[in-house]
Coordinates of C-alpha atoms and ligand atoms in Angstrom, one line a residue:
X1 CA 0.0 0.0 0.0
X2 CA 2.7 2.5 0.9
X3 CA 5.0 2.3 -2.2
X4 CA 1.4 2.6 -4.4
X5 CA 0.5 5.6 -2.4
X6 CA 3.9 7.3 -2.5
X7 CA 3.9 6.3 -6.1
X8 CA 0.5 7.9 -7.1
X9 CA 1.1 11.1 -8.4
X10 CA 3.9 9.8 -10.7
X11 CA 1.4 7.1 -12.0
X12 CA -1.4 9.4 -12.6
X13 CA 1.0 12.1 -14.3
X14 CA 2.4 9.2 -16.3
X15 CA -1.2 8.0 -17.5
X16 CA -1.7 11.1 -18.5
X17 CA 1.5 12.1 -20.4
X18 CA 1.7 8.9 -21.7
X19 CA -2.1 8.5 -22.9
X20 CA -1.9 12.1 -23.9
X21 CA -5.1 12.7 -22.0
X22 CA -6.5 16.1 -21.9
X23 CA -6.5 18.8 -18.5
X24 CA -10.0 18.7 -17.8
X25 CA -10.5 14.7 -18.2
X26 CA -7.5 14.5 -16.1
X27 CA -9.1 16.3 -13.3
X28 CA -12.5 15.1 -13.8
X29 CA -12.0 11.4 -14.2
X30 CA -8.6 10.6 -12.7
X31 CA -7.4 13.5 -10.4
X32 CA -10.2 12.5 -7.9
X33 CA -9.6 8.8 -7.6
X34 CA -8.3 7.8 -4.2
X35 CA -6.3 4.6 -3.4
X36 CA -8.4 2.5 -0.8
X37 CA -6.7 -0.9 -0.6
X38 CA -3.8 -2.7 -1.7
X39 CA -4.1 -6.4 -0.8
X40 CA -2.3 -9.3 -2.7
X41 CA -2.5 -8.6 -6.5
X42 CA -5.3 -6.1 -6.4
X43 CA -5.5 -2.7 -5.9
X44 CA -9.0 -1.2 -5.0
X45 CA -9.1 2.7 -6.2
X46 CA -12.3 4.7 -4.7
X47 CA -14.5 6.5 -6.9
X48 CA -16.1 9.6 -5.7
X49 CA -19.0 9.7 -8.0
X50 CA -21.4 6.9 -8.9
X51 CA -21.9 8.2 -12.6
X52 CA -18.4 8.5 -13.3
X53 CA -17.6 4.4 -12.7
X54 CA -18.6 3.1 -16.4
X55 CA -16.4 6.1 -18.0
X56 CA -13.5 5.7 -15.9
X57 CA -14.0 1.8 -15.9
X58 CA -13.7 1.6 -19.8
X59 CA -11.5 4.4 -20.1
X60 CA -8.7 4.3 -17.7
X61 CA -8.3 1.0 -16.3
X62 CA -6.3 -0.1 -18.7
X63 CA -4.1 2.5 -18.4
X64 CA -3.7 2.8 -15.1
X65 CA -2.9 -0.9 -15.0
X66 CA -0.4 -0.9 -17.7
X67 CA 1.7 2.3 -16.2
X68 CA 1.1 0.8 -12.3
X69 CA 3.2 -2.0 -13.5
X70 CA 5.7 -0.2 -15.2
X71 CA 6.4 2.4 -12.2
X72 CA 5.6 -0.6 -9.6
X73 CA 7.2 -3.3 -11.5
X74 CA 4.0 -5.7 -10.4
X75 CA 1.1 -6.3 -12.6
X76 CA -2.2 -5.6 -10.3
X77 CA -6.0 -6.2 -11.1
X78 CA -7.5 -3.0 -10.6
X79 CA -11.1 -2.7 -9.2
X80 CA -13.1 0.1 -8.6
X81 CA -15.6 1.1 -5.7
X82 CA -17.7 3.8 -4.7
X83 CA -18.2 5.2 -1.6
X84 CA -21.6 3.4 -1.2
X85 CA -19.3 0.1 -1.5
X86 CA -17.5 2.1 1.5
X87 CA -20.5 2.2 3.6
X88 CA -21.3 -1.5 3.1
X89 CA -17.5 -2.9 3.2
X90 CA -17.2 -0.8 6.7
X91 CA -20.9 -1.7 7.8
X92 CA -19.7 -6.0 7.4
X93 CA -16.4 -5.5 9.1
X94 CA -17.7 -3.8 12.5
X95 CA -20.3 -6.1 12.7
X96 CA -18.1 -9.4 12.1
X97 CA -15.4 -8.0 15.0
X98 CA -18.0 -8.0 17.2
X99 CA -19.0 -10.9 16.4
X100 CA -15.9 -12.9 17.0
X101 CA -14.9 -10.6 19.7
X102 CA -18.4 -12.4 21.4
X103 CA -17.3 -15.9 20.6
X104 CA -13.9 -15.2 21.8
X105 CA -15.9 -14.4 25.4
X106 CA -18.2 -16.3 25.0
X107 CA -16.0 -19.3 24.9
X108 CA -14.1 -17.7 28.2
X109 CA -10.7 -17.0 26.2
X110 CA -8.2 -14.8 26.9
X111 CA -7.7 -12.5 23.5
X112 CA -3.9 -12.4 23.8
X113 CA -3.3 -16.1 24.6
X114 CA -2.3 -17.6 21.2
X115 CA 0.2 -19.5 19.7
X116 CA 1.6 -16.5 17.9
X117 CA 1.9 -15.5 21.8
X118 CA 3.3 -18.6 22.7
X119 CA 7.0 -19.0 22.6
X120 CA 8.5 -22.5 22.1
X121 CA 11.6 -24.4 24.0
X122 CA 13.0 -27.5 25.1
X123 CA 10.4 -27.2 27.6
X124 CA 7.3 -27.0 26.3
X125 CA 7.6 -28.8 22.4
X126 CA 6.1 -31.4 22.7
X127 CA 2.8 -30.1 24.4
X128 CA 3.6 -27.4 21.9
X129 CA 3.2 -29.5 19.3
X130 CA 0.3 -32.0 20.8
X131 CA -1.9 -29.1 21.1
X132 CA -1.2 -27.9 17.3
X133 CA -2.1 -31.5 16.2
X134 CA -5.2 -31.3 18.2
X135 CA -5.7 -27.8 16.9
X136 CA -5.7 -28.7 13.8
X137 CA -8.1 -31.6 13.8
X138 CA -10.2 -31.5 16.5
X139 CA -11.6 -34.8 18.2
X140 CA -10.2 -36.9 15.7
X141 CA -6.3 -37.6 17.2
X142 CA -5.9 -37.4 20.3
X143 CA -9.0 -37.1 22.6
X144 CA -8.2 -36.3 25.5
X145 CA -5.3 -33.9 25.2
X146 CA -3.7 -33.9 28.9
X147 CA -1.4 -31.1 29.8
X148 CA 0.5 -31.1 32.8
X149 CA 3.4 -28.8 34.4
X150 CA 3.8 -26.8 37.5
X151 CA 2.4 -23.6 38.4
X152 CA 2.8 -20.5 36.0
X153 CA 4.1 -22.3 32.5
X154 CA 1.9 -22.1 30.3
X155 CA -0.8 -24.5 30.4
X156 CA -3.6 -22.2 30.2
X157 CA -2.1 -20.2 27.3
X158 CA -1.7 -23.4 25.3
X159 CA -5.4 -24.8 26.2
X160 CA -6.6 -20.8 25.1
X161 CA -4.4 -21.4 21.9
X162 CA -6.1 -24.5 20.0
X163 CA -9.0 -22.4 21.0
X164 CA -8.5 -19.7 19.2
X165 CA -6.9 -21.5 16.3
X166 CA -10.5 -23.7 16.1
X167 CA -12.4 -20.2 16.3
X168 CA -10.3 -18.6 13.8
X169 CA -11.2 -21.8 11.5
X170 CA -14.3 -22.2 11.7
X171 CA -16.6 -19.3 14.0
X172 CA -19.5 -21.5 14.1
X173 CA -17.6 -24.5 16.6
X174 CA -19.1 -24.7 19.7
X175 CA -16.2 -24.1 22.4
X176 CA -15.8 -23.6 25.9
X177 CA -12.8 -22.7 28.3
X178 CA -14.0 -23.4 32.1
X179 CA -11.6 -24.1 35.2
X180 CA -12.4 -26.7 37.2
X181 CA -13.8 -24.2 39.6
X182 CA -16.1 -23.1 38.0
X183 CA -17.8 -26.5 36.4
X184 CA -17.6 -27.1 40.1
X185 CA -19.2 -24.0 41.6
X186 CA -22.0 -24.2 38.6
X187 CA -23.0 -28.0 39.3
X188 CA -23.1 -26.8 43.4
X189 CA -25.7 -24.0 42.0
X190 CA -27.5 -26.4 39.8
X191 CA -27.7 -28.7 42.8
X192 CA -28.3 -26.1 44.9
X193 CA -31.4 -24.6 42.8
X194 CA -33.2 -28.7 43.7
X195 CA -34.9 -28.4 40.3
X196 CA -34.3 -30.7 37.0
X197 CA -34.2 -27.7 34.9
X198 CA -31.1 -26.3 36.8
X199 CA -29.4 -29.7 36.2
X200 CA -30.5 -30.2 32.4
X201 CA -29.7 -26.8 31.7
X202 CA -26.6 -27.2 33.5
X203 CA -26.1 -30.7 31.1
X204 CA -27.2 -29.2 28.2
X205 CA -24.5 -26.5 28.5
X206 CA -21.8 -29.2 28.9
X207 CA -22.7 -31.8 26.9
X208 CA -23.8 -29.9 23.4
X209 CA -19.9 -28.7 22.5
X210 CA -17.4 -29.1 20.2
X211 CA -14.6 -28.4 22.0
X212 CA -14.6 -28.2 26.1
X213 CA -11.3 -27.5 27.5
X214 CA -10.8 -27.8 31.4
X215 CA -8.3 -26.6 33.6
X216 CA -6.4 -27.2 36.9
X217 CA -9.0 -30.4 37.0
X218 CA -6.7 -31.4 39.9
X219 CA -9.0 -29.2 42.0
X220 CA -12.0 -32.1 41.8
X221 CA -10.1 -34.1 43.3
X222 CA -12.4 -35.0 47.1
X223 CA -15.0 -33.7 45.4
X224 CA -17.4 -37.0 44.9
X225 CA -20.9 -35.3 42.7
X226 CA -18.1 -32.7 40.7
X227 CA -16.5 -36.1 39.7
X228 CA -19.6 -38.2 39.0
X229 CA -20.8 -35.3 36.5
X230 CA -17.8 -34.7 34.7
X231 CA -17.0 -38.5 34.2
X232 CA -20.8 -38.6 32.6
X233 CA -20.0 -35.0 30.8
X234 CA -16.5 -36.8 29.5
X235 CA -18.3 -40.1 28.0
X236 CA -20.7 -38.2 26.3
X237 CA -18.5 -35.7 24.5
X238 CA -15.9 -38.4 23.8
X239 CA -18.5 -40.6 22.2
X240 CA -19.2 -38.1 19.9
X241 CA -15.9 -37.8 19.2
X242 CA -15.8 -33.8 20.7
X243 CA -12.6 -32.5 21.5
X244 CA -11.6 -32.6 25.3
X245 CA -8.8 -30.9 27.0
X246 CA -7.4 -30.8 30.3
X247 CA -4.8 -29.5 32.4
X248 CA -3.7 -30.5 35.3
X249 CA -0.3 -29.8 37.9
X250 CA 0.6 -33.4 38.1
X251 CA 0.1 -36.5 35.5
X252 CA -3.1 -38.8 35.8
X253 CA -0.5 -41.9 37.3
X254 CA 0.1 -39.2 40.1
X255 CA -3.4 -38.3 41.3
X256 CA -3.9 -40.6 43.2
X257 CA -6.8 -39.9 45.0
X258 CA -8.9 -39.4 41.7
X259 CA -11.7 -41.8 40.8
X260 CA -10.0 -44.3 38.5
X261 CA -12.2 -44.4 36.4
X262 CA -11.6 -40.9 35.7
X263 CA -7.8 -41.6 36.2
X264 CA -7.8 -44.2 33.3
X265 CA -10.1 -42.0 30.5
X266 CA -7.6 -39.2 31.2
X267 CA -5.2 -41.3 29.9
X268 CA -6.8 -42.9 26.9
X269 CA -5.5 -39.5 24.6
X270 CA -2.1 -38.2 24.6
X271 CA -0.4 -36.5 28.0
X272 CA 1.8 -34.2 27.5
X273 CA 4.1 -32.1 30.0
X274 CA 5.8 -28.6 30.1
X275 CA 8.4 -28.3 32.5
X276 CA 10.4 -25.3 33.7
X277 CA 12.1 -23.5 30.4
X278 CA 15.7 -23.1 30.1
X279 CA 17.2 -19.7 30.6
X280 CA 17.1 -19.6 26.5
X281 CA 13.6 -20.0 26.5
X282 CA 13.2 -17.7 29.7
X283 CA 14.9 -14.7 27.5
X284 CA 12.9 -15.4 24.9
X285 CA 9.6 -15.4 26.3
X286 CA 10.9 -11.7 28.3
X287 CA 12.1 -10.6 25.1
X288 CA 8.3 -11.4 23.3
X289 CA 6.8 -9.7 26.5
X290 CA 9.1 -6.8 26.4
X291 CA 8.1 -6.2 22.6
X292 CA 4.3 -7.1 22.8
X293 CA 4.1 -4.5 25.9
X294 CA 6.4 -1.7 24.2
X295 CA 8.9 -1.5 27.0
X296 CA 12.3 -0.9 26.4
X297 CA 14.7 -2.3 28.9
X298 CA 18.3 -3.1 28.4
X299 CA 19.3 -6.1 28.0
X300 CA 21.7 -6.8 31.3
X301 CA 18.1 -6.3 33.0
X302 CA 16.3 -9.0 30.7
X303 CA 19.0 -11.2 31.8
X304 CA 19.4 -10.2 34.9
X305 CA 15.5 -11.4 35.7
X306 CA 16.0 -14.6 32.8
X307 CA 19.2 -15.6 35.5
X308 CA 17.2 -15.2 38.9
X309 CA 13.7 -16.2 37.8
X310 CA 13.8 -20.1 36.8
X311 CA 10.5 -21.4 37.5
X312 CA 7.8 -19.9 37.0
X313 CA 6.9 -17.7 33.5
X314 CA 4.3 -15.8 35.4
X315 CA 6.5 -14.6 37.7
X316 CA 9.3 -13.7 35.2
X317 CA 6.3 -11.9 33.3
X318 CA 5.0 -10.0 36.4
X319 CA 9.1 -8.9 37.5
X320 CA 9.4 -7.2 34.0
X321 CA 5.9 -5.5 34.9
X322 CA 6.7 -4.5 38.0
X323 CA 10.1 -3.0 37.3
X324 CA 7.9 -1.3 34.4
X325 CA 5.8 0.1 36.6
X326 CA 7.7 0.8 39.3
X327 CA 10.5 3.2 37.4
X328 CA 7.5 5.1 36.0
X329 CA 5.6 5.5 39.0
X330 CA 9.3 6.7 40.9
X331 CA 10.6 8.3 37.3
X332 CA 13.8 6.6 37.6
X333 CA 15.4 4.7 34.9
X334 CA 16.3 0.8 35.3
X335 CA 19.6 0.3 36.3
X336 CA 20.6 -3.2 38.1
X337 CA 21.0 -2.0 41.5
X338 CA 17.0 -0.7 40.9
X339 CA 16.1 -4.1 39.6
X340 CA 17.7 -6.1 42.3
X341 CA 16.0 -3.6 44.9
X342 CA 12.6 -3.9 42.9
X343 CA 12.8 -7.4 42.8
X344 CA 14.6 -8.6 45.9
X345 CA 10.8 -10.6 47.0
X346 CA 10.4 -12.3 44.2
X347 CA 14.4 -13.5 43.4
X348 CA 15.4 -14.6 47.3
X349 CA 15.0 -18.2 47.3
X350 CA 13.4 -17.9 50.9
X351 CA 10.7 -15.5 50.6
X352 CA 8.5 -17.7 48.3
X353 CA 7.7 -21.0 50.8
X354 CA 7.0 -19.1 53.5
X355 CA 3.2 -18.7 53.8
X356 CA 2.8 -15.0 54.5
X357 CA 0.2 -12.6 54.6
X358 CA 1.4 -10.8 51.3
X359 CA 1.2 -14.1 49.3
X360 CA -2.1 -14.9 50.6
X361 CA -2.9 -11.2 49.7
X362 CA -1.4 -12.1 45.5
X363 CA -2.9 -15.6 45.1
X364 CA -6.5 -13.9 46.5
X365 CA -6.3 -11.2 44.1
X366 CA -4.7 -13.3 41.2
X367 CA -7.6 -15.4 41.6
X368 CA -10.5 -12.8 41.8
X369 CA -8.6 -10.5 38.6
X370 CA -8.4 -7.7 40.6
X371 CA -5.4 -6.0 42.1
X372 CA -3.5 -6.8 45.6
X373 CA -4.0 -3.1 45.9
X374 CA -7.2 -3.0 45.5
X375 CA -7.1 -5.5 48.6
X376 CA -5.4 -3.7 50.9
X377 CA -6.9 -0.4 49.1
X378 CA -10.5 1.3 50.7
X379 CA -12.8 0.5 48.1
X380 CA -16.1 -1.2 49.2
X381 CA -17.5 -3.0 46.2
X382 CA -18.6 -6.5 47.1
X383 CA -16.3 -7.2 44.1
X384 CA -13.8 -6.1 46.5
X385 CA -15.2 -6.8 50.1
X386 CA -15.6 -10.2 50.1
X387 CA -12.2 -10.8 48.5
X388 CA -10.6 -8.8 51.7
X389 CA -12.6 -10.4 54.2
X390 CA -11.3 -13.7 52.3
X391 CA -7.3 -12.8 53.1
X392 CA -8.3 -12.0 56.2
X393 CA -9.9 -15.4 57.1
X394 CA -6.5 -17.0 55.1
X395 CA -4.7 -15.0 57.0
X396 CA -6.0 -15.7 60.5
X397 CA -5.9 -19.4 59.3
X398 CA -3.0 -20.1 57.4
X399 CA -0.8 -17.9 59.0
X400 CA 0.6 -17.0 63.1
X401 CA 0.9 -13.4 62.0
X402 CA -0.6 -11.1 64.6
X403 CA -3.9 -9.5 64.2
X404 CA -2.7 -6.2 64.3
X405 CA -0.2 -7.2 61.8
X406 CA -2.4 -8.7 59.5
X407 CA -4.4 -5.2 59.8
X408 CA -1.5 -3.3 59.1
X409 CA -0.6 -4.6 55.5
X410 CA -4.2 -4.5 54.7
X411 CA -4.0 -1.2 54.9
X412 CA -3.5 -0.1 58.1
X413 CA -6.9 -1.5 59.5
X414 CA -8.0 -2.3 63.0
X415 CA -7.6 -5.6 64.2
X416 CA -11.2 -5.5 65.0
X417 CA -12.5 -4.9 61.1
X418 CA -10.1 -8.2 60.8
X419 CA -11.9 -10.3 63.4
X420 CA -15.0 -8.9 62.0
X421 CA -13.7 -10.1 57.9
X422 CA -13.0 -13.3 59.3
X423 CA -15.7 -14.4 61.3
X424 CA -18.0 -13.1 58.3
X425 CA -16.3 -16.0 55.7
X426 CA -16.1 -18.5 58.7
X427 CA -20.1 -18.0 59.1
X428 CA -20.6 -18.1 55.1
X429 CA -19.1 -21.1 54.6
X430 CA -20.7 -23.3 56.5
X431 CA -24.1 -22.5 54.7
X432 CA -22.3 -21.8 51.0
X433 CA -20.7 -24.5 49.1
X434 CA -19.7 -22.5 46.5
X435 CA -17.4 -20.4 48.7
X436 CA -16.3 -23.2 50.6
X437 CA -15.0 -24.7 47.3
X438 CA -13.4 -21.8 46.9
X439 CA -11.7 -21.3 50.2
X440 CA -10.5 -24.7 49.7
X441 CA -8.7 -24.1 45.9
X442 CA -7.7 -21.0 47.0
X443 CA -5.8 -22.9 50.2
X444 CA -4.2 -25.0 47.6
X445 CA -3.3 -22.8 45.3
X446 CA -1.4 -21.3 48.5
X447 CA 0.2 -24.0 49.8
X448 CA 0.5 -26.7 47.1
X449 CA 1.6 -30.0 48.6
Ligands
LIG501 N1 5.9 -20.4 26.3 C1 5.4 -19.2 26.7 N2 5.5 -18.1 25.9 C2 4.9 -16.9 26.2 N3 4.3 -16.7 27.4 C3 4.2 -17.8 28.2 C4 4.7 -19.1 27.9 N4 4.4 -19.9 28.9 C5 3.7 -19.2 29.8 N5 3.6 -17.9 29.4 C6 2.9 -16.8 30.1 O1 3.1 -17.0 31.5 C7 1.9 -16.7 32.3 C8 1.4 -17.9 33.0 O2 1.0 -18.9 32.1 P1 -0.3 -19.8 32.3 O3 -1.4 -19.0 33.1 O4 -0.7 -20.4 31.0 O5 0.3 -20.9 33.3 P2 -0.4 -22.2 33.9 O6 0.5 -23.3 33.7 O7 -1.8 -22.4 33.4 O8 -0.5 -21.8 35.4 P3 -1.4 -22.4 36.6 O9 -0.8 -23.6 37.0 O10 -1.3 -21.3 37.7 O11 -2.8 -22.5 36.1 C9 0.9 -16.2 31.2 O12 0.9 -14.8 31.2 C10 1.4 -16.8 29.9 O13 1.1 -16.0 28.8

């Protein structure tokens, strides 16, 4: 497009030197014409006027064609539309982003997880490659897909991946993205609501898809009813040969207190792992991350953090972040004495196992897609609220941190608003199964054993 548009006015003095064509047909017919789009072999020029198509059709396309390839040195087709074409081209395009846009969240995927996203290394090839071949043909090689790995590398991306590839192929395929969390918090509605229509609209919803992808499924584990319906949910979509996936932090073999009869279906397809990437693969993925977010930090800093950071992407993603946002935020630049004070949590060795109120405060927040400030922030959105008062029980739970402590990282309350927080969830859950399940993934989640 840009070496036709820089070209233009030579071509349309050449057409009409060349075609000894006349001042006031040059202005009327060709002067106006505007190039709209350049794609492939074909270059769509935009007519202003409606009446003056046929003329300039019969007349000049010919010789604009013939001089375009002599200036451009590429022989184009050249088609013609009016603005009315405009209206309708423009009208189609916003209403089919929309549309995919909707399938994308309808199907619960994350836009930017893709494979174009997704950077490949010794550590992740084969799953790499598993999840293209399942990607690719859908249900027909290997059913179930079953992805394993440790916290933060990549499962989810992948499972969002073939997604988004079987979207992009074909709109129309029915697919859905849930955690185990959530199949397990909407079967305790279902239940809840005591009425076959809750549980057949809560089948039908399962059952009718193309492609169901499922993650962390470790969570079901102890979880009797979660595990009858999703072995009945499996055989059905596997009989009709619809696409399942799963991820999980540990092989079927290893969970072993999973109903085998799950166990053994999960490994009828292919399992695949993804284990910790090699530094490498660690700079690579910082380097994607660094481009795909604009920032421009030296290089002794991407290695720096690709050195210290070994095992977990999400972290290496969320230090380049923070030492983002922190030099903006303090307007200094990003030396590595900055980066090693910015980044001394997350890089000691120590820190990490320790169960403290500050990584109860991140896993809450990670899981609730808000912010740890928010947490410890004032705001009092139940979005919010219940979140807080959930650290706070995790935190009088989990942890031997004072009261007064705990009130002073969440932002400087009394310890009295944290007994209060506490005692709130304690109450719920004993009449609310949902957040129980919760409480109990998110006690997982923060101390994996
Ligand atoms: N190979 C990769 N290339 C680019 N980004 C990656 C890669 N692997 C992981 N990431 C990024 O790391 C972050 C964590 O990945 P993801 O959420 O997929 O991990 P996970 O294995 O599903 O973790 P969890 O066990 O917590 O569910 C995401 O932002 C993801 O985009």
């Amino acid at each position: 497009m840009d070496t036709i548009l820089a070209k233009w006015n030579e071509i349309l003095e050449t057409v009409r030197v060349e075609y000894d064509i006349m001042d006031v047909s040059f202005r009327t017919w060709l002067l106006p014409l505007k190039v709209y789009r350049v794609e492939d072999d074909e270059i769509t020029l935009l007519v202003n006027q409606e009446q003056a198509l046929t003329i300039i059709q019969n007349k000049y396309m010919l010789p604009l064609k013939v001089t375009i390839a002599e200036i451009i040195g590429t022989e184009y087709n050249i088609k013609f539309i009016t603005p009315r074409d405009v209206r309708e081209i423009e009208k189609s395009s916003s209403q089919s982003k929309p549309q995919m846009n909707e399938t994308i969240e309808r199907a619960n995927l994350n836009p930017k997880y893709t494979f174009d996203t997704f950077v490949v290394g010794g550590n992740n090839n084969f799953a790499h490659a598993a999840s293209l071949a399942v990607a690719e043909s859908p249900g027909e090689m290997y059913n179930p897909l079953f992805l394993y790995g440790g916290v933060g590398l990549g499962k989810t991306h992948l499972m969002h991946s073939i997604a988004h590839f079987i979207l992009d192929k074909d709109q129309n395929k029915k697919v859905l993205y849930v955690t185990s969390e959530y199949f397990t918090n909407e079967l305790i509605e279902a239940i809840r609501n005591g009425n076959n229509t809750a549980m057949s609209k809560f089948r039908e919803k399962y059952r009718n898809i193309d492609v169901l992808l499922i993650d962390d499924v470790q969570f079901i584990i102890g979880k009797e009813s979660t595990q009858e319906e999703f072995f009945h949910t499996f055989n059905h979509l596997h009989s009709l040969k619809k696409q399942i996936i799963i991820s999980s932090d540990k092989p079927p073999k290893d969970m072993e207190t999973l109903e085998a009869r799950l166990r053994s279906r999960f490994e009828w397809g292919l399992i695949a792992d993804i284990s910790s990437p090699d530094y490498e693969t660690r700079m690579a993925i910082l380097r994607k991350k660094e481009e795909m977010d604009g920032y421009n930090i030296d290089d002794e800093i991407i290695k720096y953090i690709a050195t210290n950071i070994k095992s977990n992407i999400r972290e290496l993603e969320g230090a380049l972040n923070r030492l983002n946002a922190l030099a903006k935020l303090e307007k200094k630049e990003i030396t590595i004495e900055f980066a090693e004070e910015a980044l001394k949590d997350i890089i000691s060795p120590d820190a990490k196992k320790e169960i403290t109120p500050e990584l109860i405060i991140d896993v809450v927040a990670e899981h609730f897609h808000i912010s740890s400030a928010d947490i410890k922030g004032s705001k009092r959105n139940s979005e919010i609220v219940v979140p807080r008062q959930i650290v706070m029980y995790l935190c009088r739970d989990m942890t031997d941190t004072a009261l007064k402590a705990i009130g002073n990282i969440l932002g400087k309350r009394d310890h009295s608003t944290i007994i209060h927080g506490a005692d709130k969830i304690t109450d719920e859950i004993k009449k609310n199964d949902t957040l129980r399940n919760t409480i109990d993934i998110l006690k997982k989640k923060i101390n994996p054993t």
